[in-house]
Structure formats: C-alpha cells, structure tokens
Amino acid sequence: MDYEDLRQRYRHDYTGERINTAPPASSPTPIIPDVAELPQATTVGTQKVKVNKFSRLSAKLMVLSMAVLLLIAGAGFGAHYFLVKKSSPIPVNISRSVNFPLLYPAKLPAGYKIDPSSFSSANDVVLFSARTTSGQKIVFTVQKRPPTFDFGTFYQQGLASAAVFNTGAGQAAIGRANGQLIGSLATDQSWLIVSPSRGNISADSLRLILNSVKASH
C-alpha cells in the first residue's frame, strides 16, 4: 500500500459539519461586580476633604476667638487705665518726680476744688491745695513714709486729742497741732498731711477728705 492509498482511506469531509466557535466549557465567565459593592474611594476622599476643611475651620474659629478675647481684655485694661489716670488730678510730671505713690482726695467739702496750678515737687515732697471761690484754702503735703517713724507716738504726743481711725487707704488721725486742726493718713509707702491754710476746717470735713483718699501710681 502506497502513501496515496493511506491518505484516501483516512480522509474526512468536513463540508457539512458545523464548526463550534463557542469558547471551551472550562473558560471562566467574567463577573462584573455591582457598583454598590465597589470600594468607595471617591466617597472616602470626599469625607477626608470635609474633615480637613472642618479642622481648618475649627482652628480659624479658635484663633479668631482668642483674638477677640485679647482685644476685649486689652480694651478693658485700657479703659481702666484711662479712667484711673483721668480721675487723678495729679499731673504726670509731678507723679514721675517721686518714687512713691502720691495720695489725693477723691472727695472734698462743698465749695472746694483742687487748684491744678498749685502742684509742686521738691526734695521728695509734693504740695498742692484746694480752694473755694471765697478764698478758703486747704493744703495737702505728700511725702514718702519714713521707715522708722513711730506714728503711734506721734498721734499720742504730736496731735492733741487725736482721733485715730482706719480708712480704705490706711490708718488716719485728726487732731490739733500748734492750735490748728489737721489730718494725717499713712499707707505702707506714703504719708499725707491735710491742713487749712486760710480759714478753718471742721473735723467732719477732714474725715470726709481722709476717707476718700486714693493713691496715684
């Protein structure tokens, strides 16, 4: 048997047969996942952006709140400083001429007003006065409190019939020296003496003055 006989014997006609073009059964079918099951990368990113924006907004609000509080505190301090300086009749140059607080009366007897031109300073002693339109005058002398001065002995021996009492600023006394009624008030740092220069002054008027004394820092 020759080669041609073998070829003819095993030859097969595929003309009428249908060729199967489907993929093999073993080939996996692709699975398209539901969109809802996909990782929400976009959503997570949006949330992160929102959190970052919220954090930045919170920080800005905190800074703004602190700035407002500092502004209010500064305004309050400025207002307090302005009111204290405004209420004090003592000129700034006089206050700066000494190294201790100066004492002044916040209240005066009826008709009296502090004379702005009366302030003077020499040898760590400050003098000023209050006057009435009729010419009566009260003199105020302020000096640094002497560190070793015995006020108790002074009130007992230096002021006749002295009446000693406490005020908001310090201990005060009213008595007579050289036949004249005077007032005295001492704080931890300063000493004020009040005496009439022209005319008389009553004990009640002196008590009014001493009870109203304030310190100008």
mmCIF file of C-alpha atoms in Angstrom:
data_model
loop_
_atom_site.group_PDB
_atom_site.id
_atom_site.type_symbol
_atom_site.label_atom_id
_atom_site.label_comp_id
_atom_site.label_asym_id
_atom_site.label_seq_id
_atom_site.Cartn_x
_atom_site.Cartn_y
_atom_site.Cartn_z
ATOM 1 C CA MET A 1 0.000 0.000 0.000
ATOM 2 C CA ASP A 2 1.406 3.211 -1.043
ATOM 3 C CA TYR A 3 1.189 6.676 0.577
ATOM 4 C CA GLU A 4 -1.719 7.825 -1.616
ATOM 5 C CA ASP A 5 -3.911 4.835 -0.568
ATOM 6 C CA LEU A 6 -3.350 5.695 3.115
ATOM 7 C CA ARG A 7 -4.251 9.310 2.629
ATOM 8 C CA GLN A 8 -7.501 8.455 0.848
ATOM 9 C CA ARG A 9 -8.536 5.915 3.486
ATOM 10 C CA TYR A 10 -8.326 8.346 6.429
ATOM 11 C CA ARG A 11 -9.545 11.422 4.612
ATOM 12 C CA HIS A 12 -12.704 13.055 6.182
ATOM 13 C CA ASP A 13 -15.093 15.542 4.553
ATOM 14 C CA TYR A 14 -15.944 18.430 6.945
ATOM 15 C CA THR A 15 -18.033 20.396 4.487
ATOM 16 C CA GLY A 16 -21.461 19.666 6.016
ATOM 17 C CA GLU A 17 -20.410 19.850 9.623
ATOM 18 C CA ARG A 18 -20.986 22.888 11.885
ATOM 19 C CA ILE A 19 -17.923 24.300 13.412
ATOM 20 C CA ASN A 20 -18.354 25.032 17.126
ATOM 21 C CA THR A 21 -16.935 28.501 17.786
ATOM 22 C CA ALA A 22 -18.063 28.736 21.433
ATOM 23 C CA PRO A 23 -15.309 29.031 23.990
ATOM 24 C CA PRO A 24 -14.334 25.892 25.804
ATOM 25 C CA ALA A 25 -16.570 24.959 28.731
ATOM 26 C CA SER A 26 -13.687 25.347 31.030
ATOM 27 C CA SER A 27 -13.239 29.049 30.180
ATOM 28 C CA PRO A 28 -14.445 31.222 33.160
ATOM 29 C CA THR A 29 -17.260 33.701 32.567
ATOM 30 C CA PRO A 30 -16.178 37.225 33.609
ATOM 31 C CA ILE A 31 -18.065 38.606 36.641
ATOM 32 C CA ILE A 32 -18.988 42.284 36.559
ATOM 33 C CA PRO A 33 -19.366 43.498 40.181
ATOM 34 C CA ASP A 34 -22.238 45.702 41.269
ATOM 35 C CA VAL A 35 -21.265 49.385 41.512
ATOM 36 C CA ALA A 36 -22.536 49.471 45.087
ATOM 37 C CA GLU A 37 -20.004 46.799 46.019
ATOM 38 C CA LEU A 38 -17.045 48.710 44.621
ATOM 39 C CA PRO A 39 -14.678 50.333 47.154
ATOM 40 C CA GLN A 40 -15.961 53.854 47.703
ATOM 41 C CA ALA A 41 -12.666 55.574 47.078
ATOM 42 C CA THR A 42 -14.352 58.761 45.918
ATOM 43 C CA THR A 43 -16.591 58.863 48.991
ATOM 44 C CA VAL A 44 -13.703 58.279 51.365
ATOM 45 C CA GLY A 45 -11.713 61.018 49.697
ATOM 46 C CA THR A 46 -14.670 63.443 49.994
ATOM 47 C CA GLN A 47 -15.079 62.652 53.667
ATOM 48 C CA LYS A 48 -11.368 63.232 54.212
ATOM 49 C CA VAL A 49 -11.605 66.593 52.478
ATOM 50 C CA LYS A 50 -14.612 67.522 54.580
ATOM 51 C CA VAL A 51 -12.786 66.544 57.784
ATOM 52 C CA ASN A 52 -9.755 68.591 56.753
ATOM 53 C CA LYS A 53 -11.950 71.575 55.921
ATOM 54 C CA PHE A 54 -13.735 71.241 59.276
ATOM 55 C CA SER A 55 -10.411 71.054 61.135
ATOM 56 C CA ARG A 56 -9.119 74.168 59.374
ATOM 57 C CA LEU A 57 -12.391 75.980 60.092
ATOM 58 C CA SER A 58 -12.233 74.988 63.783
ATOM 59 C CA ALA A 59 -8.646 76.239 64.017
ATOM 60 C CA LYS A 60 -9.586 79.541 62.396
ATOM 61 C CA LEU A 61 -12.533 79.968 64.757
ATOM 62 C CA MET A 62 -10.302 79.245 67.758
ATOM 63 C CA VAL A 63 -7.724 81.797 66.635
ATOM 64 C CA LEU A 64 -10.470 84.330 65.997
ATOM 65 C CA SER A 65 -11.999 83.708 69.443
ATOM 66 C CA MET A 66 -8.619 84.177 71.136
ATOM 67 C CA ALA A 67 -8.046 87.378 69.210
ATOM 68 C CA VAL A 68 -11.456 88.700 70.270
ATOM 69 C CA LEU A 69 -10.782 87.801 73.918
ATOM 70 C CA LEU A 70 -7.397 89.521 73.830
ATOM 71 C CA LEU A 71 -8.981 92.561 72.241
ATOM 72 C CA ILE A 72 -11.671 92.703 74.943
ATOM 73 C CA ALA A 73 -9.082 92.245 77.706
ATOM 74 C CA GLY A 74 -6.875 94.938 76.198
ATOM 75 C CA ALA A 75 -9.811 97.297 75.852
ATOM 76 C CA GLY A 76 -10.816 96.661 79.471
ATOM 77 C CA PHE A 77 -7.297 97.310 80.694
ATOM 78 C CA GLY A 78 -7.058 100.435 78.566
ATOM 79 C CA ALA A 79 -10.387 101.695 79.839
ATOM 80 C CA HIS A 80 -9.360 101.020 83.436
ATOM 81 C CA TYR A 81 -6.012 102.758 82.910
ATOM 82 C CA PHE A 82 -7.689 105.705 81.234
ATOM 83 C CA LEU A 83 -10.292 106.066 83.986
ATOM 84 C CA VAL A 84 -7.688 105.862 86.751
ATOM 85 C CA LYS A 85 -5.453 108.420 85.067
ATOM 86 C CA LYS A 86 -8.411 110.601 84.222
ATOM 87 C CA SER A 87 -9.712 110.580 87.795
ATOM 88 C CA SER A 88 -6.350 111.542 89.290
ATOM 89 C CA PRO A 89 -5.792 115.313 89.445
ATOM 90 C CA ILE A 90 -2.026 114.928 89.835
ATOM 91 C CA PRO A 91 -0.041 115.922 86.725
ATOM 92 C CA VAL A 92 2.099 113.229 85.158
ATOM 93 C CA ASN A 93 5.339 115.172 85.589
ATOM 94 C CA ILE A 94 4.653 115.529 89.315
ATOM 95 C CA SER A 95 3.937 111.784 89.674
ATOM 96 C CA ARG A 96 7.175 110.974 87.876
ATOM 97 C CA SER A 97 9.216 113.295 90.072
ATOM 98 C CA VAL A 98 8.975 110.928 93.068
ATOM 99 C CA ASN A 99 9.392 107.190 93.594
ATOM 100 C CA PHE A 100 6.368 106.585 95.822
ATOM 101 C CA PRO A 101 2.587 106.697 95.254
ATOM 102 C CA LEU A 102 1.033 110.129 95.647
ATOM 103 C CA LEU A 103 -2.127 110.452 97.712
ATOM 104 C CA TYR A 104 -5.025 112.703 96.788
ATOM 105 C CA PRO A 105 -8.641 113.204 97.942
ATOM 106 C CA ALA A 106 -11.426 111.860 95.716
ATOM 107 C CA LYS A 107 -13.936 113.978 97.665
ATOM 108 C CA LEU A 108 -13.732 117.489 99.060
ATOM 109 C CA PRO A 109 -16.009 119.558 101.282
ATOM 110 C CA ALA A 110 -18.661 121.545 99.463
ATOM 111 C CA GLY A 111 -17.247 124.539 97.576
ATOM 112 C CA TYR A 112 -13.654 123.242 97.419
ATOM 113 C CA LYS A 113 -11.845 122.363 94.205
ATOM 114 C CA ILE A 114 -8.264 121.264 93.665
ATOM 115 C CA ASP A 115 -6.174 124.014 92.097
ATOM 116 C CA PRO A 116 -4.340 122.471 89.085
ATOM 117 C CA SER A 117 -1.691 125.183 89.212
ATOM 118 C CA SER A 118 -0.819 124.506 92.846
ATOM 119 C CA PHE A 119 1.167 121.277 92.309
ATOM 120 C CA SER A 120 4.867 121.444 93.096
ATOM 121 C CA SER A 121 7.583 118.919 93.918
ATOM 122 C CA ALA A 122 10.871 119.456 95.766
ATOM 123 C CA ASN A 123 13.108 117.198 97.846
ATOM 124 C CA ASP A 124 10.663 114.219 97.506
ATOM 125 C CA VAL A 125 7.803 116.267 98.935
ATOM 126 C CA VAL A 126 4.741 117.141 96.834
ATOM 127 C CA LEU A 127 2.486 120.070 97.701
ATOM 128 C CA PHE A 128 -0.909 121.050 96.279
ATOM 129 C CA SER A 129 -4.040 122.779 97.507
ATOM 130 C CA ALA A 130 -7.796 123.019 97.172
ATOM 131 C CA ARG A 131 -9.622 126.354 97.243
ATOM 132 C CA THR A 132 -13.042 127.859 97.435
ATOM 133 C CA THR A 133 -14.255 130.863 95.485
ATOM 134 C CA SER A 134 -14.325 132.824 98.760
ATOM 135 C CA GLY A 135 -10.572 132.290 99.318
ATOM 136 C CA GLN A 136 -10.530 129.410 101.802
ATOM 137 C CA LYS A 137 -7.650 127.030 101.220
ATOM 138 C CA ILE A 138 -6.640 123.514 102.249
ATOM 139 C CA VAL A 139 -3.032 122.396 101.803
ATOM 140 C CA PHE A 140 -2.028 118.787 101.059
ATOM 141 C CA THR A 141 1.515 117.594 101.759
ATOM 142 C CA VAL A 142 2.609 114.157 100.499
ATOM 143 C CA GLN A 143 5.939 112.535 101.222
ATOM 144 C CA LYS A 144 7.452 109.077 101.391
ATOM 145 C CA ARG A 145 6.619 107.282 104.615
ATOM 146 C CA PRO A 146 9.643 107.462 106.954
ATOM 147 C CA PRO A 147 10.708 103.859 107.591
ATOM 148 C CA THR A 148 11.441 104.334 111.304
ATOM 149 C CA PHE A 149 8.789 106.934 112.153
ATOM 150 C CA ASP A 150 6.540 105.989 115.110
ATOM 151 C CA PHE A 151 3.061 107.137 114.117
ATOM 152 C CA GLY A 152 1.522 105.813 117.299
ATOM 153 C CA THR A 153 3.710 108.087 119.415
ATOM 154 C CA PHE A 154 3.129 110.978 117.034
ATOM 155 C CA TYR A 155 -0.652 110.636 117.319
ATOM 156 C CA GLN A 156 -0.446 110.459 121.077
ATOM 157 C CA GLN A 157 2.080 113.239 121.667
ATOM 158 C CA GLY A 158 2.171 115.296 118.472
ATOM 159 C CA LEU A 159 -1.593 115.723 117.971
ATOM 160 C CA ALA A 160 -3.686 116.952 120.860
ATOM 161 C CA SER A 161 -6.916 114.988 121.384
ATOM 162 C CA ALA A 162 -6.186 112.862 118.346
ATOM 163 C CA ALA A 163 -8.955 110.650 116.951
ATOM 164 C CA VAL A 164 -7.404 107.644 115.186
ATOM 165 C CA PHE A 165 -9.447 105.612 112.679
ATOM 166 C CA ASN A 166 -8.981 103.282 109.719
ATOM 167 C CA THR A 167 -9.762 104.169 106.108
ATOM 168 C CA GLY A 168 -9.659 102.272 102.829
ATOM 169 C CA ALA A 169 -6.176 103.674 102.143
ATOM 170 C CA GLY A 170 -4.644 103.298 105.594
ATOM 171 C CA GLN A 171 -4.728 104.479 109.217
ATOM 172 C CA ALA A 172 -5.689 108.121 109.719
ATOM 173 C CA ALA A 173 -5.875 110.583 112.575
ATOM 174 C CA ILE A 174 -7.391 114.006 113.231
ATOM 175 C CA GLY A 175 -6.050 116.280 115.974
ATOM 176 C CA ARG A 176 -4.597 119.648 116.775
ATOM 177 C CA ALA A 177 -1.026 120.776 116.221
ATOM 178 C CA ASN A 178 0.041 124.320 117.095
ATOM 179 C CA GLY A 179 -3.578 125.126 117.824
ATOM 180 C CA GLN A 180 -4.703 124.101 114.314
ATOM 181 C CA LEU A 181 -6.859 121.115 113.351
ATOM 182 C CA ILE A 182 -5.023 118.844 110.898
ATOM 183 C CA GLY A 183 -5.446 115.408 109.406
ATOM 184 C CA SER A 184 -2.886 112.674 108.812
ATOM 185 C CA LEU A 185 -3.019 109.463 106.803
ATOM 186 C CA ALA A 186 -0.240 106.909 106.297
ATOM 187 C CA THR A 187 -0.107 103.997 103.871
ATOM 188 C CA ASP A 188 2.641 101.408 103.518
ATOM 189 C CA GLN A 189 4.614 103.784 101.284
ATOM 190 C CA SER A 190 3.273 107.322 101.603
ATOM 191 C CA TRP A 191 2.210 109.905 104.185
ATOM 192 C CA LEU A 192 -0.372 112.633 103.655
ATOM 193 C CA ILE A 193 -0.940 115.642 105.904
ATOM 194 C CA VAL A 194 -4.014 117.848 105.403
ATOM 195 C CA SER A 195 -4.162 121.293 106.986
ATOM 196 C CA PRO A 196 -6.078 124.546 106.426
ATOM 197 C CA SER A 197 -4.047 127.493 105.185
ATOM 198 C CA ARG A 198 -6.784 130.107 105.169
ATOM 199 C CA GLY A 199 -9.922 129.804 107.169
ATOM 200 C CA ASN A 200 -10.964 126.974 109.439
ATOM 201 C CA ILE A 201 -11.844 123.386 108.646
ATOM 202 C CA SER A 202 -14.074 121.114 110.696
ATOM 203 C CA ALA A 203 -13.283 117.597 111.898
ATOM 204 C CA ASP A 204 -16.140 116.289 109.740
ATOM 205 C CA SER A 205 -14.621 117.883 106.651
ATOM 206 C CA LEU A 206 -11.230 116.383 107.442
ATOM 207 C CA ARG A 207 -12.820 112.954 107.983
ATOM 208 C CA LEU A 208 -14.592 113.260 104.615
ATOM 209 C CA ILE A 209 -11.293 114.050 102.909
ATOM 210 C CA LEU A 210 -9.297 111.300 104.611
ATOM 211 C CA ASN A 211 -11.937 108.640 103.988
ATOM 212 C CA SER A 212 -11.815 109.391 100.251
ATOM 213 C CA VAL A 213 -8.032 109.327 99.813
ATOM 214 C CA LYS A 214 -6.686 107.348 96.848
ATOM 215 C CA ALA A 215 -3.213 106.560 95.577
ATOM 216 C CA SER A 216 -1.983 107.701 92.176
ATOM 217 C CA HIS A 217 0.523 105.145 90.834
#
